Coordinates of N, CA and C in Angstrom, one line a residue:
M27 N 13.4 -1.5 13.5 CA 14.6 -0.7 13.7 C 14.2 0.8 13.5
S28 N 14.5 1.6 14.5 CA 14.1 3.0 14.4 C 15.0 3.8 13.4
D29 N 14.4 4.8 12.8 CA 15.2 5.6 11.9 C 15.8 6.8 12.6
V30 N 15.6 6.9 13.9 CA 16.2 8.0 14.6 C 17.7 7.9 14.6
R31 N 18.3 9.1 14.3 CA 19.8 9.1 14.1 C 20.5 8.6 15.4
Q32 N 21.6 7.9 15.2 CA 22.3 7.4 16.4 C 22.9 8.6 17.2
G33 N 23.1 8.4 18.4 CA 23.6 9.4 19.3 C 23.1 9.2 20.7
T34 N 23.7 9.8 21.7 CA 23.2 9.7 23.0 C 22.7 11.1 23.5
R35 N 21.4 11.2 23.5 CA 20.8 12.5 23.9 C 20.1 12.3 25.2
L36 N 20.7 12.9 26.3 CA 20.2 12.6 27.6 C 19.8 13.9 28.3
L37 N 18.9 13.8 29.3 CA 18.5 14.8 30.2 C 18.7 14.4 31.6
I38 N 19.2 15.2 32.5 CA 19.4 14.8 33.9 C 18.6 15.8 34.7
V39 N 17.8 15.2 35.7 CA 17.0 16.0 36.6 C 17.3 15.5 38.0
G40 N 17.2 16.4 39.0 CA 17.4 16.0 40.4 C 17.2 17.2 41.3
P41 N 16.8 17.0 42.5 CA 16.6 18.1 43.4 C 17.9 18.7 43.8
P42 N 17.8 20.0 44.3 CA 19.0 20.7 44.7 C 19.7 19.9 45.9
G43 N 21.0 19.7 45.7 CA 21.7 18.9 46.7 C 21.8 17.5 46.4
S44 N 21.3 17.0 45.2 CA 21.4 15.6 44.8 C 22.7 15.3 44.1
G45 N 23.6 16.3 43.9 CA 24.8 16.1 43.2 C 24.7 16.1 41.7
K46 N 23.6 16.7 41.2 CA 23.2 16.6 39.8 C 24.4 17.2 38.9
G47 N 24.9 18.4 39.3 CA 25.9 19.1 38.5 C 27.2 18.2 38.4
T48 N 27.6 17.6 39.5 CA 28.8 16.8 39.5 C 28.6 15.6 38.6
Q49 N 27.4 14.9 38.7 CA 27.2 13.7 37.8 C 27.0 14.1 36.4
A50 N 26.4 15.3 36.1 CA 26.3 15.8 34.7 C 27.6 15.9 34.0
G51 N 28.6 16.5 34.7 CA 29.9 16.6 34.1 C 30.6 15.3 33.9
R52 N 30.4 14.4 34.8 CA 31.0 13.1 34.7 C 30.4 12.3 33.5
I53 N 29.1 12.3 33.4 CA 28.4 11.6 32.4 C 28.8 12.1 31.0
A54 N 28.9 13.4 30.9 CA 29.2 14.1 29.6 C 30.6 13.6 29.2
D55 N 31.6 13.6 30.1 CA 32.9 13.1 29.8 C 32.9 11.7 29.4
E56 N 32.3 10.8 30.1 CA 32.3 9.4 29.9 C 31.6 9.0 28.7
Y57 N 30.5 9.7 28.3 CA 29.7 9.3 27.2 C 30.1 10.1 25.9
G58 N 31.1 11.0 26.1 CA 31.6 11.7 24.9 C 30.6 12.7 24.3
V59 N 29.8 13.4 25.2 CA 28.9 14.4 24.7 C 29.0 15.7 25.6
P60 N 28.7 16.8 25.0 CA 28.8 18.0 25.8 C 27.7 18.1 26.9
A61 N 28.0 18.6 28.1 CA 27.0 18.9 29.1 C 26.5 20.3 28.8
I62 N 25.2 20.4 28.6 CA 24.6 21.7 28.3 C 23.7 22.1 29.4
S63 N 24.1 23.2 30.1 CA 23.4 23.7 31.2 C 22.8 25.1 30.8
T64 N 21.5 25.3 31.1 CA 20.9 26.6 30.7 C 21.6 27.7 31.4
G65 N 22.0 27.5 32.7 CA 22.7 28.5 33.4 C 24.0 28.9 32.7
D66 N 24.8 27.9 32.3 CA 26.0 28.1 31.6 C 25.8 28.9 30.3
I67 N 24.7 28.5 29.6 CA 24.4 29.1 28.3 C 24.1 30.6 28.5
F68 N 23.3 30.9 29.5 CA 22.9 32.3 29.8 C 24.2 33.1 30.1
R69 N 25.0 32.5 31.0 CA 26.2 33.3 31.4 C 27.2 33.5 30.2
A70 N 27.3 32.5 29.4 CA 28.3 32.6 28.2 C 27.8 33.7 27.3
N71 N 26.5 33.7 27.0 CA 25.9 34.7 26.1 C 26.0 36.1 26.6
V72 N 25.7 36.2 27.9 CA 25.8 37.5 28.6 C 27.3 38.0 28.5
K73 N 28.2 37.1 28.9 CA 29.6 37.5 28.9 C 30.1 37.9 27.5
N74 N 29.7 37.2 26.5 CA 30.1 37.5 25.1 C 29.3 38.5 24.4
E75 N 28.3 39.0 25.2 CA 27.5 40.1 24.7 C 26.8 39.8 23.3
T76 N 26.4 38.6 23.2 CA 25.7 38.2 21.9 C 24.3 38.9 22.0
P77 N 23.6 39.0 20.8 CA 22.3 39.7 20.8 C 21.3 39.0 21.8
L78 N 21.4 37.7 21.9 CA 20.5 37.0 22.8 C 21.0 37.2 24.2
G79 N 22.3 37.3 24.4 CA 22.8 37.6 25.8 C 22.4 39.0 26.3
V80 N 22.4 39.9 25.4 CA 22.0 41.3 25.8 C 20.5 41.3 26.3
Q81 N 19.7 40.5 25.6 CA 18.3 40.4 26.0 C 18.2 39.7 27.4
V82 N 18.9 38.6 27.5 CA 18.9 37.8 28.8 C 19.3 38.7 29.9
K83 N 20.4 39.5 29.7 CA 21.0 40.3 30.8 C 19.9 41.4 31.3
A84 N 19.3 42.0 30.3 CA 18.3 43.0 30.6 C 17.1 42.4 31.5
I85 N 16.7 41.2 31.1 CA 15.6 40.5 31.8 C 16.1 40.1 33.2
M86 N 17.3 39.5 33.3 CA 17.8 39.1 34.6 C 18.1 40.3 35.5
D87 N 18.6 41.4 35.0 CA 18.9 42.6 35.8 C 17.6 43.2 36.3
A88 N 16.5 42.9 35.6 CA 15.2 43.4 36.1 C 14.6 42.5 37.1
G89 N 15.2 41.3 37.4 CA 14.8 40.4 38.3 C 13.7 39.5 37.8
D90 N 13.5 39.4 36.5 CA 12.4 38.6 35.9 C 13.0 37.3 35.4
Y91 N 12.1 36.3 35.2 CA 12.5 35.0 34.6 C 12.7 35.2 33.1
V92 N 13.7 34.5 32.6 CA 13.9 34.4 31.2 C 12.7 33.6 30.6
P93 N 12.0 34.2 29.6 CA 10.8 33.6 29.0 C 11.2 32.3 28.2
D94 N 10.2 31.4 28.1 CA 10.4 30.2 27.3 C 11.0 30.5 25.9
S95 N 10.4 31.5 25.2 CA 10.8 31.8 23.9 C 12.3 32.0 23.7
L96 N 12.8 32.8 24.7 CA 14.2 33.2 24.6 C 15.1 32.0 25.0
T97 N 14.7 31.3 26.1 CA 15.4 30.1 26.5 C 15.5 29.1 25.3
N98 N 14.3 28.9 24.6 CA 14.3 28.0 23.5 C 15.3 28.4 22.4
E99 N 15.3 29.6 22.1 CA 16.3 30.1 21.1 C 17.7 29.8 21.5
L100 N 18.0 30.0 22.7 CA 19.4 29.8 23.2 C 19.7 28.3 23.1
I101 N 18.8 27.4 23.5 CA 19.0 26.0 23.4 C 19.2 25.5 22.0
E102 N 18.3 26.1 21.1 CA 18.4 25.7 19.7 C 19.7 26.1 19.1
D103 N 20.2 27.3 19.5 CA 21.5 27.7 19.0 C 22.6 26.8 19.5
R104 N 22.5 26.4 20.8 CA 23.6 25.6 21.4 C 23.6 24.1 20.8
L105 N 22.4 23.6 20.6 CA 22.3 22.2 20.0 C 22.7 22.2 18.6
G106 N 22.7 23.3 17.9 CA 23.1 23.4 16.5 C 24.6 23.5 16.3
Q107 N 25.4 23.5 17.4 CA 26.8 23.6 17.3 C 27.4 22.2 17.1
P108 N 28.6 22.1 16.4 CA 29.1 20.9 16.0 C 29.3 19.8 17.1
D109 N 29.7 20.3 18.3 CA 30.0 19.3 19.3 C 28.7 18.5 19.8
A110 N 27.6 19.1 19.4 CA 26.3 18.4 19.9 C 25.7 17.6 18.8
E111 N 26.4 17.4 17.7 CA 25.8 16.6 16.6 C 25.6 15.1 17.0
R112 N 26.5 14.6 17.8 CA 26.4 13.2 18.1 C 25.8 13.0 19.5
G113 N 25.2 14.0 20.0 CA 24.5 13.8 21.3 C 24.8 14.9 22.3
F114 N 24.2 14.9 23.5 CA 24.3 15.9 24.5 C 23.8 15.4 25.8
L115 N 24.0 16.2 26.8 CA 23.4 16.0 28.1 C 22.8 17.3 28.6
L116 N 21.5 17.4 28.6 CA 20.9 18.6 29.0 C 20.7 18.7 30.6
D117 N 20.9 19.8 31.1 CA 20.8 20.0 32.6 C 20.1 21.4 32.8
G118 N 18.9 21.3 33.3 CA 18.2 22.6 33.6 C 17.2 22.9 32.5
Y119 N 17.1 22.1 31.5 CA 16.1 22.3 30.4 C 15.8 21.0 29.8
P120 N 14.5 20.8 29.5 CA 13.3 21.7 29.7 C 12.8 21.7 31.1
R121 N 12.2 22.8 31.4 CA 11.6 23.0 32.8 C 10.1 23.1 32.7
T122 N 9.5 23.4 31.6 CA 8.1 23.6 31.5 C 7.5 22.7 30.4
A123 N 6.2 22.5 30.4 CA 5.6 21.7 29.3 C 5.8 22.3 28.0
A124 N 5.8 23.6 27.9 CA 6.0 24.3 26.6 C 7.5 24.0 26.1
Q125 N 8.4 24.0 27.0 CA 9.8 23.7 26.6 C 10.0 22.2 26.2
V126 N 9.2 21.3 26.8 CA 9.3 19.9 26.4 C 8.8 19.8 25.0
E127 N 7.7 20.5 24.7 CA 7.1 20.5 23.4 C 8.0 21.0 22.3
Y128 N 8.7 22.1 22.7 CA 9.7 22.8 21.8 C 10.8 21.8 21.5
L129 N 11.4 21.2 22.6 CA 12.5 20.3 22.4 C 12.1 19.1 21.5
D130 N 11.0 18.6 21.8 CA 10.5 17.4 21.0 C 10.5 17.8 19.5
S131 N 9.9 19.0 19.2 CA 9.8 19.5 17.8 C 11.2 19.7 17.2
L132 N 12.1 20.3 18.0 CA 13.4 20.6 17.5 C 14.1 19.3 17.1
L133 N 14.1 18.3 18.0 CA 14.8 17.1 17.8 C 14.1 16.3 16.6
A134 N 12.8 16.3 16.6 CA 12.1 15.6 15.5 C 12.5 16.1 14.2
S135 N 12.7 17.5 14.1 CA 13.1 18.1 12.8 C 14.4 17.6 12.3
K136 N 15.2 16.9 13.2 CA 16.5 16.4 12.8 C 16.4 14.9 12.8
G137 N 15.2 14.3 12.9 CA 15.1 12.9 13.0 C 15.7 12.3 14.3
E138 N 15.6 13.0 15.4 CA 16.1 12.6 16.6 C 15.1 12.6 17.7
S139 N 15.4 12.0 18.9 CA 14.6 12.1 20.1 C 15.5 11.9 21.3
L140 N 15.0 12.2 22.5 CA 15.8 11.9 23.7 C 16.0 10.4 23.8
T141 N 17.2 10.1 24.3 CA 17.5 8.6 24.5 C 17.0 8.2 25.8
A142 N 17.3 9.0 26.9 CA 16.9 8.7 28.2 C 16.9 9.9 29.1
V143 N 16.1 9.9 30.2 CA 16.1 11.0 31.2 C 16.5 10.4 32.5
V144 N 17.6 10.8 33.0 CA 18.2 10.3 34.3 C 17.6 11.2 35.4
Q145 N 16.8 10.5 36.3 CA 16.3 11.2 37.4 C 17.0 10.8 38.7
L146 N 17.7 11.7 39.3 CA 18.3 11.4 40.6 C 17.3 11.6 41.7
T147 N 17.1 10.6 42.5 CA 16.1 10.7 43.6 C 16.8 10.6 44.9
A148 N 16.2 11.2 45.9 CA 16.8 11.2 47.2 C 15.8 11.5 48.3
D149 N 16.0 11.0 49.5 CA 15.1 11.3 50.6 C 15.2 12.7 51.0
L150 N 14.1 13.4 51.1 CA 14.0 14.8 51.3 C 14.8 15.2 52.6
D151 N 14.5 14.5 53.7 CA 15.2 14.8 55.0 C 16.7 14.7 54.9
E152 N 17.1 13.7 54.2 CA 18.6 13.5 54.1 C 19.2 14.6 53.2
I153 N 18.5 15.1 52.2 CA 19.0 16.2 51.4 C 19.1 17.4 52.2
V154 N 18.0 17.7 52.9 CA 18.0 18.9 53.8 C 19.2 18.9 54.8
E155 N 19.4 17.7 55.4 CA 20.5 17.6 56.3 C 21.9 17.9 55.6
R156 N 22.0 17.3 54.4 CA 23.2 17.5 53.7 C 23.5 19.0 53.3
L157 N 22.4 19.6 52.9 CA 22.6 21.0 52.5 C 22.8 21.9 53.7
R158 N 22.1 21.6 54.8 CA 22.3 22.4 56.1 C 23.8 22.3 56.5
K159 N 24.3 21.1 56.5 CA 25.7 20.9 56.9 C 26.6 21.7 56.0
R160 N 26.4 21.6 54.7 CA 27.2 22.3 53.7 C 27.1 23.8 54.0
A161 N 25.9 24.3 54.2 CA 25.8 25.8 54.5 C 26.5 26.2 55.8
L162 N 26.5 25.3 56.8 CA 27.2 25.6 58.0 C 28.7 25.6 57.8
D163 N 29.2 24.6 57.0 CA 30.6 24.5 56.7 C 31.1 25.7 55.9
Q164 N 30.3 26.2 55.1 CA 30.6 27.4 54.2 C 30.3 28.7 54.9
G165 N 29.8 28.7 56.1 CA 29.4 29.9 56.8 C 28.2 30.6 56.2
R166 N 27.3 29.9 55.6 CA 26.1 30.6 55.0 C 25.0 30.4 55.9
S167 N 24.9 31.2 57.0 CA 23.9 31.1 58.0 C 22.5 31.4 57.5
D168 N 22.5 32.2 56.3 CA 21.2 32.5 55.8 C 20.5 31.4 55.1
D169 N 21.2 30.3 54.8 CA 20.7 29.1 54.1 C 20.0 28.2 55.2
T170 N 18.8 28.7 55.6 CA 18.1 28.0 56.7 C 17.4 26.7 56.2
E171 N 17.0 25.9 57.1 CA 16.2 24.7 56.7 C 15.0 25.1 56.0
E172 N 14.3 26.2 56.4 CA 13.1 26.6 55.8 C 13.4 27.0 54.3
A173 N 14.5 27.7 54.0 CA 14.8 28.1 52.7 C 15.1 26.9 51.8
I174 N 15.9 25.9 52.4 CA 16.2 24.7 51.7 C 15.0 23.9 51.3
R175 N 14.1 23.8 52.3 CA 12.9 23.0 52.0 C 12.0 23.7 51.0
H176 N 12.0 25.0 50.9 CA 11.3 25.8 49.9 C 11.8 25.5 48.5
R177 N 13.1 25.4 48.4 CA 13.7 25.1 47.1 C 13.4 23.7 46.6
Q178 N 13.3 22.8 47.6 CA 12.9 21.4 47.3 C 11.5 21.4 46.8
D179 N 10.6 22.2 47.4 CA 9.2 22.2 47.1 C 9.0 22.8 45.6
V180 N 9.8 23.8 45.3 CA 9.7 24.4 44.0 C 10.2 23.4 42.9
Y181 N 11.3 22.7 43.3 CA 11.8 21.7 42.3 C 10.7 20.6 42.0
L182 N 10.1 20.1 43.1 CA 9.0 19.1 42.9 C 7.9 19.6 42.1
R183 N 7.5 20.8 42.4 CA 6.3 21.4 41.7 C 6.6 21.6 40.2
E184 N 7.9 22.1 39.9 CA 8.3 22.4 38.5 C 8.5 21.1 37.7
T185 N 9.2 20.1 38.3 CA 9.6 18.9 37.6 C 8.6 17.8 37.6
G186 N 7.6 17.8 38.5 CA 6.7 16.7 38.6 C 6.0 16.4 37.3
P187 N 5.4 17.4 36.6 CA 4.8 17.1 35.3 C 5.7 16.6 34.3
L188 N 7.0 17.1 34.2 CA 8.0 16.6 33.3 C 8.3 15.2 33.5
I189 N 8.6 14.8 34.8 CA 8.9 13.5 35.1 C 7.8 12.5 34.7
S190 N 6.6 12.9 35.0 CA 5.4 12.1 34.6 C 5.4 11.9 33.1
E191 N 5.6 12.9 32.4 CA 5.6 12.9 30.9 C 6.7 11.9 30.4
Y192 N 7.9 12.0 30.9 CA 9.0 11.1 30.4 C 8.8 9.7 30.9
E193 N 8.2 9.6 32.1 CA 7.9 8.2 32.6 C 6.9 7.5 31.6
G194 N 5.9 8.3 31.2 CA 4.9 7.8 30.3 C 5.5 7.3 29.0
R195 N 6.6 8.0 28.6 CA 7.2 7.6 27.3 C 8.1 6.4 27.5
G196 N 8.4 6.0 28.7 CA 9.2 4.9 29.0 C 10.7 5.1 28.9
I197 N 11.1 6.4 29.0 CA 12.5 6.7 28.9 C 13.1 7.3 30.2
L198 N 12.3 7.2 31.3 CA 12.8 7.7 32.6 C 13.6 6.6 33.2
V199 N 14.8 7.0 33.7 CA 15.7 6.1 34.4 C 15.9 6.7 35.8
E200 N 15.3 6.0 36.8 CA 15.5 6.5 38.2 C 16.7 5.9 38.9
V201 N 17.5 6.8 39.5 CA 18.7 6.4 40.2 C 18.8 7.0 41.6
D202 N 19.1 6.3 42.6 CA 19.3 6.8 43.9 C 20.5 7.7 44.0
G203 N 20.2 9.0 44.3 CA 21.3 10.0 44.3 C 22.0 10.2 45.5
L204 N 21.7 9.3 46.6 CA 22.4 9.4 47.8 C 23.6 8.4 47.9
G205 N 24.7 8.8 48.4 CA 25.9 8.0 48.5 C 27.1 8.8 48.0
T206 N 28.2 8.1 47.8 CA 29.4 8.8 47.3 C 29.2 9.1 45.8
I207 N 30.1 10.0 45.3 CA 30.0 10.3 43.9 C 30.2 9.0 43.0
D208 N 31.2 8.2 43.4 CA 31.4 7.0 42.7 C 30.3 6.0 42.7
E209 N 29.6 5.9 43.9 CA 28.5 5.0 44.1 C 27.3 5.4 43.2
V210 N 27.1 6.7 43.2 CA 26.0 7.2 42.3 C 26.3 7.0 40.8
A211 N 27.6 7.3 40.5 CA 28.0 7.2 39.1 C 27.9 5.7 38.6
S212 N 28.2 4.8 39.5 CA 28.1 3.4 39.1 C 26.6 3.0 38.9
R213 N 25.7 3.5 39.7 CA 24.3 3.2 39.5 C 23.8 3.8 38.2
I214 N 24.2 5.0 37.9 CA 23.8 5.7 36.6 C 24.3 4.8 35.5
D215 N 25.5 4.5 35.5 CA 26.1 3.7 34.4 C 25.4 2.3 34.2
A216 N 25.1 1.7 35.3 CA 24.4 0.4 35.3 C 22.9 0.6 34.7
A217 N 22.3 1.6 35.2 CA 20.9 1.9 34.7 C 20.8 2.2 33.2
L218 N 21.8 2.9 32.7 CA 21.9 3.3 31.3 C 22.3 2.0 30.5
A219 N 23.2 1.3 31.0 CA 23.7 0.1 30.3 C 22.5 -0.9 30.1
A220 N 21.6 -1.0 31.2 CA 20.5 -1.9 31.1 C 19.6 -1.5 29.9
R221 N 19.7 -0.3 29.4 CA 18.9 0.2 28.3 C 19.8 0.2 27.0
G222 N 20.9 -0.3 27.1 CA 21.8 -0.4 25.9 C 22.6 0.9 25.7
I223 N 22.6 1.8 26.7 CA 23.4 3.0 26.5 C 24.7 2.9 27.3
R224 N 25.8 2.9 26.6 CA 27.1 2.7 27.2 C 28.0 3.8 26.9
P225 N 29.1 4.0 27.7 CA 30.1 5.1 27.5 C 30.7 4.9 26.1
T226 N 31.3 5.9 25.6 CA 31.8 5.8 24.2 C 32.9 4.8 24.1
A227 N 33.7 4.6 25.2 CA 34.8 3.6 25.1 C 34.3 2.2 25.1
A228 N 33.1 2.0 25.7 CA 32.5 0.7 25.7 C 31.4 0.4 24.7
A229 N 31.2 1.5 23.9 CA 30.1 1.4 22.9 C 30.5 0.3 21.8

């Protein structure tokens, strides 16, 4: 029996256009944990003009990437808040090997670890077609197929090592991200249930 504290600590990853944001919100509601997105954290801190937010704004205004050290600080602060005590769903973090190491250390210091990593997978050509259609519907003619494919390449390059790491730990849960929102949601729930992870109402 593990001495790791009970709780549902999840990470969701998926290529742009896979519906990751939609599924993240649904999972968080269903499993009774906060959805924690790095983008949301950045925006909230900038809006509230916190000391960390001031640093983030200066970096983003200069067109630079927020460094790991600052991102880690923001995540640690967010995970230390009361609503994250019984678990969380991370979206957009970790993105680098250094961030994986930091998150491992942070959770271990509390006697915790990630419960599972949900990876939404999808055929590249189908995602490109979906995003091209969305861009046309929204009148975004600058969102070309070339630009969309570039974002997919960046995603694969960034997340490849992370996915391999979590697969090696045996906590990666692959789910087909194509289909209706409800279809994908059902697949996620079934895949998590197979590992003994169930919504709060069914726990």
